[in-house]
Amino acid sequence: MVMPVKSPDDFMVLEKRILEKKNHQRIRVVVCGGTGCLAYGSRKIFELFQQEIQRHNIVAEVELSSSGCHGFCENGVIVLILPEEICYLKVREKDVGEIVADTIIKKKVIPRLLYVDAETGEKVIKESRIPFYKNQTQLIFKENRILDPKQIEDYIAIGGYGALVKVLYKMN
């Protein structure tokens, strides 16, 4: 639960607490929750990830979250495995168990779920290396792929609401 903020100092304490709580060494599975991926069944895939993570008793090691749209909708459902930035495309229900067992537990990439570069025929592991994203400079949706829109802590952790605190408490 987020504590009440009554001063800039309260906000700084809250932000620090959230950042300390986030373990960046922890594996994070991000299931795209954008409209296109929802149409491809991302809600069910999210639920299946929850079940598989619990079944393998790795809840303490793995954080599961949803995100906003990644912008590459025709390849949904998109799943990112962080911090490695492994990007799986066209993930279906039948793939979830394999992703948990092979990628999360055994640290093996599943080639059939990777993007294939149309020009070179090479499989691309990292989302940032996919040609669709490679030459983009994302400004407004920069953190969209990792922010869970249902978790205010995610937004605060990247500096969200800092400007609001400045306006409310430091400007006249």
N, CA, C and O of each residue as an XYZ file, in Angstrom:
688
protein
N       0.836     -1.180      0.000
C       0.000      0.000      0.000
C       0.882      1.245      0.000
O       1.892      1.296      0.702
N       0.504      2.228     -0.774
C       1.253      3.468     -0.879
C       0.906      4.361      0.307
O      -0.266      4.561      0.628
N       1.947      4.898      0.958
C       1.730      5.776      2.115
C       1.254      7.152      1.659
O       1.543      7.554      0.532
N       0.531      7.884      2.509
C       0.091      9.227      2.131
C       1.291     10.178      2.015
O       2.247     10.096      2.787
N       1.214     11.057      1.054
C       2.280     12.026      0.828
C       1.751     13.400      1.207
O       0.792     13.895      0.615
N       2.390     14.011      2.205
C       1.953     15.322      2.672
C       3.031     16.380      2.514
O       2.836     17.543      2.869
N       4.175     15.962      1.975
C       5.272     16.909      1.780
C       6.237     16.338      0.740
O       6.180     15.150      0.422
N       7.123     17.189      0.211
C       8.141     16.677     -0.716
C       9.024     15.617     -0.062
O       9.438     14.658     -0.713
N       9.309     15.794      1.230
C      10.129     14.808      1.941
C       9.413     13.456      2.018
O      10.042     12.410      1.860
N       8.103     13.481      2.262
C       7.316     12.240      2.275
C       7.421     11.526      0.929
O       7.571     10.307      0.858
N       7.337     12.325     -0.136
C       7.412     11.731     -1.469
C       8.787     11.115     -1.711
O       8.887     10.024     -2.274
N       9.842     11.802     -1.290
C      11.206     11.284     -1.458
C      11.375      9.974     -0.684
O      12.005      9.039     -1.179
N      10.823      9.904      0.512
C      10.896      8.680      1.322
C      10.148      7.554      0.611
O      10.641      6.429      0.525
N       8.959      7.863      0.103
C       8.166      6.868     -0.618
C       8.920      6.356     -1.847
O       9.015      5.149     -2.072
N       9.450      7.282     -2.631
C      10.187      6.909     -3.842
C      11.392      6.026     -3.496
O      11.651      5.029     -4.169
N      12.111      6.393     -2.461
C      13.281      5.619     -2.032
C      12.871      4.218     -1.577
O      13.529      3.232     -1.911
N      11.800      4.139     -0.828
C      11.299      2.857     -0.339
C      10.915      1.932     -1.504
O      11.214      0.738     -1.487
N      10.258      2.496     -2.500
C       9.855      1.715     -3.675
C      11.086      1.227     -4.430
O      11.151      0.063     -4.825
N      12.063      2.108     -4.633
C      13.278      1.727     -5.353
C      14.060      0.646     -4.617
O      14.604     -0.262     -5.245
N      14.119      0.737     -3.299
C      14.814     -0.279     -2.509
C      14.110     -1.627     -2.587
O      14.749     -2.678     -2.577
N      12.787     -1.579     -2.664
C      11.985     -2.808     -2.708
C      12.124     -3.538     -4.045
O      12.054     -4.766     -4.105
N      12.320     -2.771     -5.107
C      12.452     -3.378     -6.428
C      13.814     -4.044     -6.536
O      14.846     -3.391     -6.383
N      13.813     -5.323     -6.794
C      15.060     -6.066     -6.935
C      15.359     -6.203     -8.414
O      14.705     -6.984     -9.105
N      16.332     -5.460     -8.912
C      16.626     -5.463    -10.342
C      17.350     -6.727    -10.791
O      17.512     -6.951    -11.991
N      17.784     -7.551     -9.853
C      18.402     -8.816    -10.214
C      17.337     -9.906    -10.414
O      17.613    -10.960    -10.986
N      16.155     -9.639     -9.947
C      15.056    -10.585    -10.039
C      14.581    -10.690    -11.485
O      14.573     -9.698    -12.213
N      14.193    -11.866    -11.890
C      13.649    -12.065    -13.228
C      12.274    -11.419    -13.272
O      11.475    -11.563    -12.347
N      12.011    -10.711    -14.354
C      10.702    -10.090    -14.520
C      10.117    -10.538    -15.849
O      10.729    -10.358    -16.902
N       8.930    -11.123    -15.792
C       8.198    -11.541    -16.982
C       7.137    -10.483    -17.225
O       6.279    -10.242    -16.377
N       7.202     -9.853    -18.394
C       6.263     -8.789    -18.729
C       5.396     -9.264    -19.893
O       5.892     -9.514    -20.992
N       4.107     -9.383    -19.636
C       3.149     -9.797    -20.664
C       2.450     -8.544    -21.177
O       1.850     -7.803    -20.399
N       2.526     -8.308    -22.476
C       1.887     -7.134    -23.062
C       0.381     -7.172    -22.786
O      -0.288     -8.180    -23.013
N      -0.124     -6.050    -22.294
C      -1.549     -5.936    -22.008
C      -2.233     -4.921    -22.903
O      -3.329     -4.452    -22.597
N      -1.580     -4.579    -24.020
C      -2.182     -3.655    -24.976
C      -3.368     -4.291    -25.682
O      -3.562     -5.505    -25.620
N      -4.150     -3.474    -26.343
C      -5.385     -3.934    -26.991
C      -5.154     -5.089    -27.960
O      -5.900     -6.068    -27.949
N      -4.117     -4.977    -28.803
C      -3.830     -6.048    -29.767
C      -3.508     -7.352    -29.074
O      -4.025     -8.404    -29.452
N      -2.662     -7.295    -28.066
C      -2.290     -8.515    -27.344
C      -3.469     -9.075    -26.543
O      -3.610    -10.290    -26.406
N      -4.305     -8.192    -26.022
C      -5.516     -8.676    -25.341
C      -6.382     -9.477    -26.303
O      -6.954    -10.501    -25.930
N      -6.473     -9.007    -27.535
C      -7.258     -9.720    -28.548
C      -6.662    -11.096    -28.849
O      -7.387    -12.022    -29.211
N      -5.351    -11.227    -28.699
C      -4.669    -12.511    -28.915
C      -4.682    -13.401    -27.682
O      -4.198    -14.532    -27.737
N      -5.228    -12.912    -26.562
C      -5.369    -13.751    -25.370
C      -4.355    -13.501    -24.275
O      -4.040    -14.416    -23.514
N      -3.832    -12.283    -24.169
C      -2.791    -12.030    -23.170
C      -3.274    -12.193    -21.725
O      -2.475    -12.530    -20.851
N      -4.556    -11.963    -21.458
C      -5.057    -12.166    -20.078
C      -4.891    -13.609    -19.649
O      -4.410    -13.891    -18.552
N      -5.290    -14.515    -20.516
C      -5.176    -15.942    -20.206
C      -3.704    -16.343    -20.086
O      -3.343    -17.126    -19.208
N      -2.867    -15.813    -20.956
C      -1.435    -16.117    -20.903
C      -0.848    -15.614    -19.583
O      -0.030    -16.302    -18.972
N      -1.249    -14.440    -19.144
C      -0.812    -13.899    -17.854
C      -1.203    -14.860    -16.730
O      -0.385    -15.178    -15.866
N      -2.449    -15.317    -16.747
C      -2.928    -16.255    -15.719
C      -2.122    -17.552    -15.742
O      -1.780    -18.092    -14.690
N      -1.823    -18.046    -16.933
C      -1.042    -19.278    -17.047
C       0.378    -19.086    -16.514
O       0.931    -19.995    -15.895
N       0.973    -17.914    -16.747
C       2.290    -17.623    -16.171
C       2.206    -17.652    -14.649
O       3.082    -18.217    -13.993
N       1.161    -17.050    -14.079
C       0.982    -17.083    -12.623
C       0.965    -18.519    -12.124
O       1.657    -18.860    -11.164
N       0.176    -19.354    -12.776
C       0.054    -20.761    -12.372
C       1.381    -21.511    -12.486
O       1.758    -22.254    -11.580
N       2.083    -21.316    -13.594
C       3.353    -22.019    -13.813
C       4.430    -21.562    -12.827
O       5.209    -22.376    -12.328
N       4.468    -20.280    -12.554
C       5.444    -19.751    -11.597
C       5.177    -20.330    -10.210
O       6.113    -20.683     -9.493
N       3.910    -20.429     -9.834
C       3.556    -21.039     -8.546
C       3.852    -22.539     -8.550
O       4.379    -23.075     -7.575
N       3.515    -23.206     -9.642
C       3.726    -24.658     -9.742
C       5.200    -25.025     -9.597
O       5.537    -26.047     -8.999
N       6.075    -24.184    -10.147
C       7.513    -24.433    -10.064
C       8.136    -23.853     -8.791
O       9.344    -23.957     -8.579
N       7.302    -23.244     -7.952
C       7.733    -22.691     -6.676
C       8.874    -21.672     -6.840
O       9.875    -21.716     -6.125
N       8.692    -20.756     -7.801
C       9.713    -19.737     -8.056
C       9.138    -18.318     -7.894
O       9.640    -17.363     -8.488
N       8.102    -18.203     -7.098
C       7.439    -16.912     -6.885
C       8.412    -15.871     -6.329
O       8.335    -14.700     -6.699
N       9.319    -16.278     -5.453
C      10.269    -15.338     -4.857
C      11.306    -14.854     -5.863
O      11.854    -13.763     -5.703
N      11.583    -15.637     -6.886
C      12.613    -15.288     -7.865
C      12.077    -14.567     -9.090
O      12.844    -13.950     -9.829
N      10.765    -14.638     -9.318
C      10.188    -14.128    -10.560
C       9.065    -13.145    -10.267
O       8.144    -13.440     -9.505
N       9.156    -11.980    -10.880
C       8.091    -10.986    -10.801
C       7.323    -11.037    -12.118
O       7.924    -10.972    -13.191
N       6.028    -11.150    -12.044
C       5.167    -11.184    -13.228
C       4.388     -9.889    -13.286
O       3.786     -9.470    -12.297
N       4.401     -9.253    -14.454
C       3.623     -8.029    -14.598
C       3.049     -7.918    -15.998
O       3.486     -8.590    -16.933
N       2.072     -7.061    -16.110
C       1.465     -6.729    -17.390
C       2.061     -5.388    -17.808
O       2.667     -4.698    -16.988
N       1.899     -5.019    -19.055
C       2.411     -3.724    -19.506
C       1.427     -3.107    -20.481
O       0.418     -3.710    -20.845
N       1.743     -1.904    -20.888
C       0.993     -1.271    -21.958
C       1.440     -1.843    -23.295
O       2.247     -2.771    -23.349
N       0.918     -1.291    -24.349
C       1.191     -1.762    -25.710
C       2.660     -1.570    -26.090
O       3.268     -0.546    -25.779
N       3.209     -2.565    -26.761
C       4.589     -2.504    -27.242
C       4.654     -1.950    -28.667
O       5.738     -1.653    -29.169
N       3.505     -1.814    -29.312
C       3.453     -1.202    -30.627
C       3.670     -2.139    -31.796
O       3.612     -1.702    -32.946
N       3.912     -3.385    -31.548
C       4.189     -4.361    -32.600
C       3.069     -5.395    -32.596
O       3.314     -6.601    -32.567
N       1.843     -4.898    -32.625
C       0.632     -5.666    -32.338
C       0.443     -6.925    -33.189
O      -0.064     -7.934    -32.699
N       0.847     -6.869    -34.454
C       0.632     -8.045    -35.302
C       1.442     -9.249    -34.840
O       1.246    -10.355    -35.344
N       2.349     -9.047    -33.886
C       3.162    -10.138    -33.356
C       2.771    -10.515    -31.935
O       3.539    -11.178    -31.238
N       1.598    -10.106    -31.501
C       1.143    -10.412    -30.146
C       0.769    -11.870    -29.995
O       0.406    -12.532    -30.967
N       0.854    -12.335    -28.852
C       1.145    -11.731    -27.561
C       2.669    -11.607    -27.414
O       3.418    -12.549    -27.674
N       3.093    -10.423    -26.993
C       4.513    -10.164    -26.787
C       4.833    -10.373    -25.306
O       4.126     -9.884    -24.425
N       5.921    -11.117    -25.057
C       6.368    -11.378    -23.693
C       7.846    -11.020    -23.601
O       8.658    -11.493    -24.396
N       8.187    -10.187    -22.632
C       9.582     -9.827    -22.369
C      10.055    -10.540    -21.117
O       9.325    -10.644    -20.132
N      11.281    -11.028    -21.166
C      11.915    -11.595    -19.985
C      13.076    -10.669    -19.651
O      14.045    -10.579    -20.405
N      12.975     -9.988    -18.526
C      13.989     -9.027    -18.093
C      14.779     -9.604    -16.918
O      14.210    -10.417    -16.189
N      16.010     -9.260    -16.682
C      16.739     -8.165    -17.290
C      17.410     -8.515    -18.624
O      18.010     -7.640    -19.249
N      17.324     -9.759    -19.067
C      17.996    -10.162    -20.311
C      17.398     -9.521    -21.557
O      18.047     -9.467    -22.601
N      16.159     -9.034    -21.451
C      15.430     -8.415    -22.559
C      15.110     -9.410    -23.676
O      15.072     -9.049    -24.852
N      14.885    -10.645    -23.296
C      14.466    -11.653    -24.271
C      13.045    -11.304    -24.684
O      12.173    -11.108    -23.837
N      12.822    -11.227    -25.979
C      11.511    -10.846    -26.492
C      10.917    -12.008    -27.275
O      11.440    -12.415    -28.312
N       9.815    -12.530    -26.754
C       9.098    -13.606    -27.441
C       7.864    -13.023    -28.110
O       7.142    -12.224    -27.513
N       7.629    -13.418    -29.330
C       6.501    -12.938    -30.120
C       5.533    -14.073    -30.406
O       5.899    -15.248    -30.422
N       4.284    -13.683    -30.630
C       3.222    -14.638    -30.960
C       3.131    -15.766    -29.929
O       2.940    -16.932    -30.274
N       3.272    -15.392    -28.668
C       3.189    -16.361    -27.576
C       1.742    -16.806    -27.435
O       0.823    -15.988    -27.413
N       1.559    -18.103    -27.341
C       0.235    -18.702    -27.167
C       0.208    -19.475    -25.852
O       1.248    -19.700    -25.232
N      -0.968    -19.871    -25.440
C      -1.140    -20.576    -24.174
C      -0.215    -21.780    -24.063
O       0.364    -22.023    -23.004
N      -0.074    -22.526    -25.139
C       0.743    -23.741    -25.123
C       2.229    -23.449    -24.895
O       2.985    -24.363    -24.565
N       2.660    -22.202    -25.065
C       4.071    -21.831    -24.923
C       4.478    -21.495    -23.493
O       5.665    -21.524    -23.171
N       3.534    -21.184    -22.646
C       3.837    -20.656    -21.316
C       4.653    -21.629    -20.475
O       5.655    -21.230    -19.883
N       4.255    -22.877    -20.408
C       4.995    -23.868    -19.622
C       6.431    -24.012    -20.088
O       7.351    -24.123    -19.278
N       6.616    -24.009    -21.401
C       7.957    -24.120    -21.979
C       8.806    -22.880    -21.648
O       9.994    -23.004    -21.351
N       8.205    -21.706    -21.700
C       8.945    -20.486    -21.370
C       9.414    -20.527    -19.918
O      10.564    -20.200    -19.625
N       8.532    -20.925    -19.018
C       8.912    -20.996    -17.605
C      10.000    -22.046    -17.394
O      11.017    -21.773    -16.758
N       9.784    -23.244    -17.929
C      10.742    -24.336    -17.717
C      12.086    -24.074    -18.395
O      13.137    -24.270    -17.785
N      12.056    -23.636    -19.645
C      13.308    -23.494    -20.395
C      13.985    -22.141    -20.211
O      15.182    -22.085    -19.928
N      13.250    -21.068    -20.363
C      13.889    -19.747    -20.316
C      14.096    -19.265    -18.891
O      15.190    -18.817    -18.547
N      13.087    -19.346    -18.071
C      13.205    -18.804    -16.721
C      14.040    -19.711    -15.824
O      14.914    -19.234    -15.100
N      13.783    -20.993    -15.867
C      14.503    -21.914    -14.972
C      15.855    -22.341    -15.550
O      16.869    -22.280    -14.856
N      15.876    -22.768    -16.807
C      17.115    -23.293    -17.399
C      17.943    -22.245    -18.131
O      19.053    -22.533    -18.581
N      17.411    -21.029    -18.254
C      18.114    -19.919    -18.927
C      18.399    -20.203    -20.402
O      19.426    -19.780    -20.933
N      17.491    -20.917    -21.058
C      17.638    -21.225    -22.482
C      16.616    -20.429    -23.290
O      15.450    -20.319    -22.909
N      17.069    -19.883    -24.399
C      16.194    -19.136    -25.292
C      15.451    -20.124    -26.187
O      16.011    -21.137    -26.606
N      14.189    -19.823    -26.475
C      13.365    -20.669    -27.338
C      13.345    -20.027    -28.727
O      12.611    -19.064    -28.946
N      14.132    -20.540    -29.660
C      14.286    -19.903    -30.977
C      12.984    -19.702    -31.755
O      12.838    -18.690    -32.440
N      12.047    -20.628    -31.669
C      10.826    -20.521    -32.478
C       9.936    -19.348    -32.067
O       9.029    -18.982    -32.815
N      10.175    -18.750    -30.894
C       9.364    -17.625    -30.430
C      10.036    -16.269    -30.674
O       9.497    -15.227    -30.305
N      11.202    -16.294    -31.292
C      11.947    -15.061    -31.544
C      11.545    -14.431    -32.870
O      10.986    -15.089    -33.748
N      11.836    -13.164    -32.992
C      11.638    -12.448    -34.250
C      12.681    -12.925    -35.254
O      13.846    -13.111    -34.903
N      12.260    -13.124    -36.511
C      13.180    -13.479    -37.585
C      13.304    -12.272    -38.511
O      12.322    -11.819    -39.097
N      14.534    -11.758    -38.631
C      14.789    -10.607    -39.491
C      14.532    -11.006    -40.942
O      15.136    -11.950    -41.449
N      13.632    -10.279    -41.605
C      13.236    -10.598    -42.986
C      14.396    -10.457    -43.967
O      14.445    -11.168    -44.971
N      15.321     -9.555    -43.691
C      16.450     -9.335    -44.606
C      17.573    -10.351    -44.421
O      18.133    -10.848    -45.398
N      17.901    -10.657    -43.168
C      19.059    -11.516    -42.905
C      18.679    -12.958    -42.579
O      19.503    -13.865    -42.698
N      17.431    -13.166    -42.170
C      17.002    -14.500    -41.748
C      17.459    -14.859    -40.343
O      17.202    -15.965    -39.867
N      18.140    -13.924    -39.675
C      18.639    -14.173    -38.321
C      17.535    -13.998    -37.285
O      16.630    -13.179    -37.445
N      17.634    -14.785    -36.227
C      16.707    -14.662    -35.109
C      17.235    -13.584    -34.166
O      18.429    -13.523    -33.874
N      16.322    -12.739    -33.698
C      16.696    -11.608    -32.848
C      16.158    -11.858    -31.447
O      14.960    -12.068    -31.256
N      17.056    -11.833    -30.474
C      16.667    -12.128    -29.087
C      16.118    -10.897    -28.372
O      15.057    -10.967    -27.751
N      16.823     -9.777    -28.452
C      16.452     -8.581    -27.687
C      15.455     -7.714    -28.445
O      15.593     -7.496    -29.649
N      14.456     -7.224    -27.728
C      13.440     -6.368    -28.336
C      14.074     -5.140    -29.002
O      13.664     -4.746    -30.093
N      15.059     -4.548    -28.357
C      15.679     -3.329    -28.893
C      16.443     -3.571    -30.193
O      16.790     -2.612    -30.882
N      16.709     -4.812    -30.541
C      17.432     -5.153    -31.776
C      16.495     -5.509    -32.937
O      16.936     -5.675    -34.075
N      15.216     -5.620    -32.636
C      14.234     -5.911    -33.689
C      14.126     -4.668    -34.569
O      13.942     -3.566    -34.051
N      14.237     -4.825    -35.891
C      14.213     -3.645    -36.777
C      13.046     -2.691    -36.522
O      13.209     -1.478    -36.653
N      11.889     -3.207    -36.165
C      10.725     -2.357    -35.890
C      11.041     -1.341    -34.789
O      10.586     -0.199    -34.854
N      11.807     -1.745    -33.790
C      12.120     -0.881    -32.644
C      13.482     -0.193    -32.767
O      13.690      0.890    -32.222
N      14.386     -0.819    -33.473
C      15.801     -0.433    -33.496
C      16.061      1.046    -33.757
O      16.897      1.648    -33.082
N      15.379      1.633    -34.701
C      15.643      3.024    -35.059
C      14.636      4.011    -34.459
O      14.588      5.181    -34.838
N      13.842      3.514    -33.523
C      12.874      4.393    -32.873
C      13.506      5.074    -31.657
O      14.310      4.477    -30.941
N      13.133      6.308    -31.446
C      13.456      6.991    -30.201
C      12.126      7.230    -29.512
O      11.397      8.166    -29.840
N      11.827      6.380    -28.566
C      10.546      6.500    -27.892
C      10.640      7.559    -26.807
O      11.522      7.514    -25.949
N       9.734      8.496    -26.855
C       9.710      9.557    -25.860
C       8.542      9.372    -24.901
O       8.746      9.169    -23.704
N       7.341      9.440    -25.410
C       6.155      9.376    -24.565
C       5.958      7.978    -23.982
O       5.625      7.832    -22.806
N       6.161      6.963    -24.798
C       5.925      5.599    -24.332
C       7.207      4.852    -23.994
O       7.234      3.622    -24.022
N       8.262      5.580    -23.677
C       9.576      4.999    -23.435
C       9.545      3.830    -22.445
O      10.107      2.769    -22.719
N       8.902      4.022    -21.317
C       8.875      2.988    -20.277
C       7.629      2.112    -20.351
O       7.427      1.252    -19.494
N       6.804      2.318    -21.352
C       5.539      1.606    -21.476
C       5.712      0.096    -21.452
O       4.879     -0.615    -20.889
N       6.776     -0.396    -22.051
C       6.965     -1.828    -22.161
C       7.295     -2.501    -20.836
O       7.204     -3.723    -20.722
N       7.680     -1.711    -19.832
C       8.005     -2.313    -18.538
C       7.107     -1.844    -17.398
O       7.141     -2.413    -16.307
N       6.306     -0.811    -17.645
C       5.410     -0.310    -16.603
C       4.112     -1.104    -16.571
O       3.463     -1.305    -17.598
N       3.753     -1.544    -15.394
C       2.451     -2.176    -15.221
C       1.465     -1.052    -14.919
O       1.573     -0.407    -13.876
N       0.498     -0.803    -15.819
C      -0.415      0.327    -15.611
C      -1.282      0.191    -14.365
O      -1.947      1.147    -13.966
N      -1.278     -0.981    -13.751
C      -2.069     -1.183    -12.538
C      -1.232     -1.053    -11.269
O      -1.744     -1.241    -10.166
N       0.063     -0.730    -11.422
C       0.958     -0.625    -10.272
C       1.560      0.770    -10.203
O       2.511      1.073    -10.924
N       1.023      1.604     -9.357
C       1.498      2.983     -9.248
C       2.971      3.035     -8.847
O       3.677      3.984     -9.190
N       3.434      2.016     -8.122
C       4.829      1.959     -7.701
C       5.779      1.927     -8.900
O       6.865      2.505     -8.842
N       5.377      1.254     -9.990
C       6.209      1.210    -11.189
C       6.457      2.614    -11.727
O       7.574      2.947    -12.124
N       5.417      3.426    -11.737
C       5.539      4.787    -12.257
C       6.371      5.667    -11.325
O       7.209      6.445    -11.781
N       6.138      5.542    -10.031
C       6.901      6.330     -9.064
C       8.385      5.964     -9.139
O       9.244      6.834     -8.995
N       8.688      4.689     -9.361
C      10.074      4.223     -9.411
C      10.877      4.838    -10.557
O      12.104      4.893    -10.483
N      10.210      5.299    -11.608
C      10.932      5.916    -12.725
C      10.828      7.446    -12.690
O      11.104      8.120    -13.682
N      10.426      7.981    -11.536
C      10.374      9.438    -11.383
C       9.002     10.039    -11.600
O       8.847     11.260    -11.574
N       8.004      9.194    -11.813
C       6.650      9.685    -12.014
C       6.144     10.472    -10.808
O       6.450     10.128     -9.666
N       5.402     11.484    -11.048
C       4.799     12.382    -10.067
C       5.785     13.368     -9.462
O       5.397     14.198     -8.639
N       7.056     13.293     -9.854
C       8.039     14.267     -9.355
C       7.656     15.687     -9.726
O       7.793     16.600     -8.911
N       7.177     15.886    -10.946
C       6.768     17.225    -11.382
C       5.550     17.704    -10.600
O       5.442     18.887    -10.279
N       4.641     16.793    -10.294
C       3.464     17.156     -9.508
C       3.873     17.608     -8.110
O       3.356     18.603     -7.602
N       4.788     16.888     -7.495
C       5.278     17.278     -6.176
C       5.912     18.657     -6.233
O       5.714     19.480     -5.339
N       6.680     18.904     -7.298
C       7.316     20.226     -7.467
C       6.254     21.320     -7.565
O       6.365     22.357     -6.911
N       5.225     21.089     -8.382
C       4.172     22.094     -8.567
C       3.407     22.326     -7.266
O       3.133     23.471     -6.906
N       3.062     21.259     -6.565
C       2.248     21.401     -5.359
C       2.997     21.996     -4.169
O       2.417     22.732     -3.370
N       4.285     21.678     -4.054
C       4.986     22.055     -2.846
C       6.118     23.083     -3.004
O       6.530     23.707     -2.027
N       6.608     23.255     -4.213
C       7.784     24.113     -4.367
C       7.552     25.343     -5.215
O       8.395     26.240     -5.229
N       6.450     25.414     -5.914
C       6.181     26.566     -6.770
C       5.084     27.434     -6.141
O       4.262     26.968     -5.351
N       5.107     28.702     -6.521
C       4.036     29.561     -6.008
C       3.399     30.307     -7.162
O       2.472     31.090     -6.955
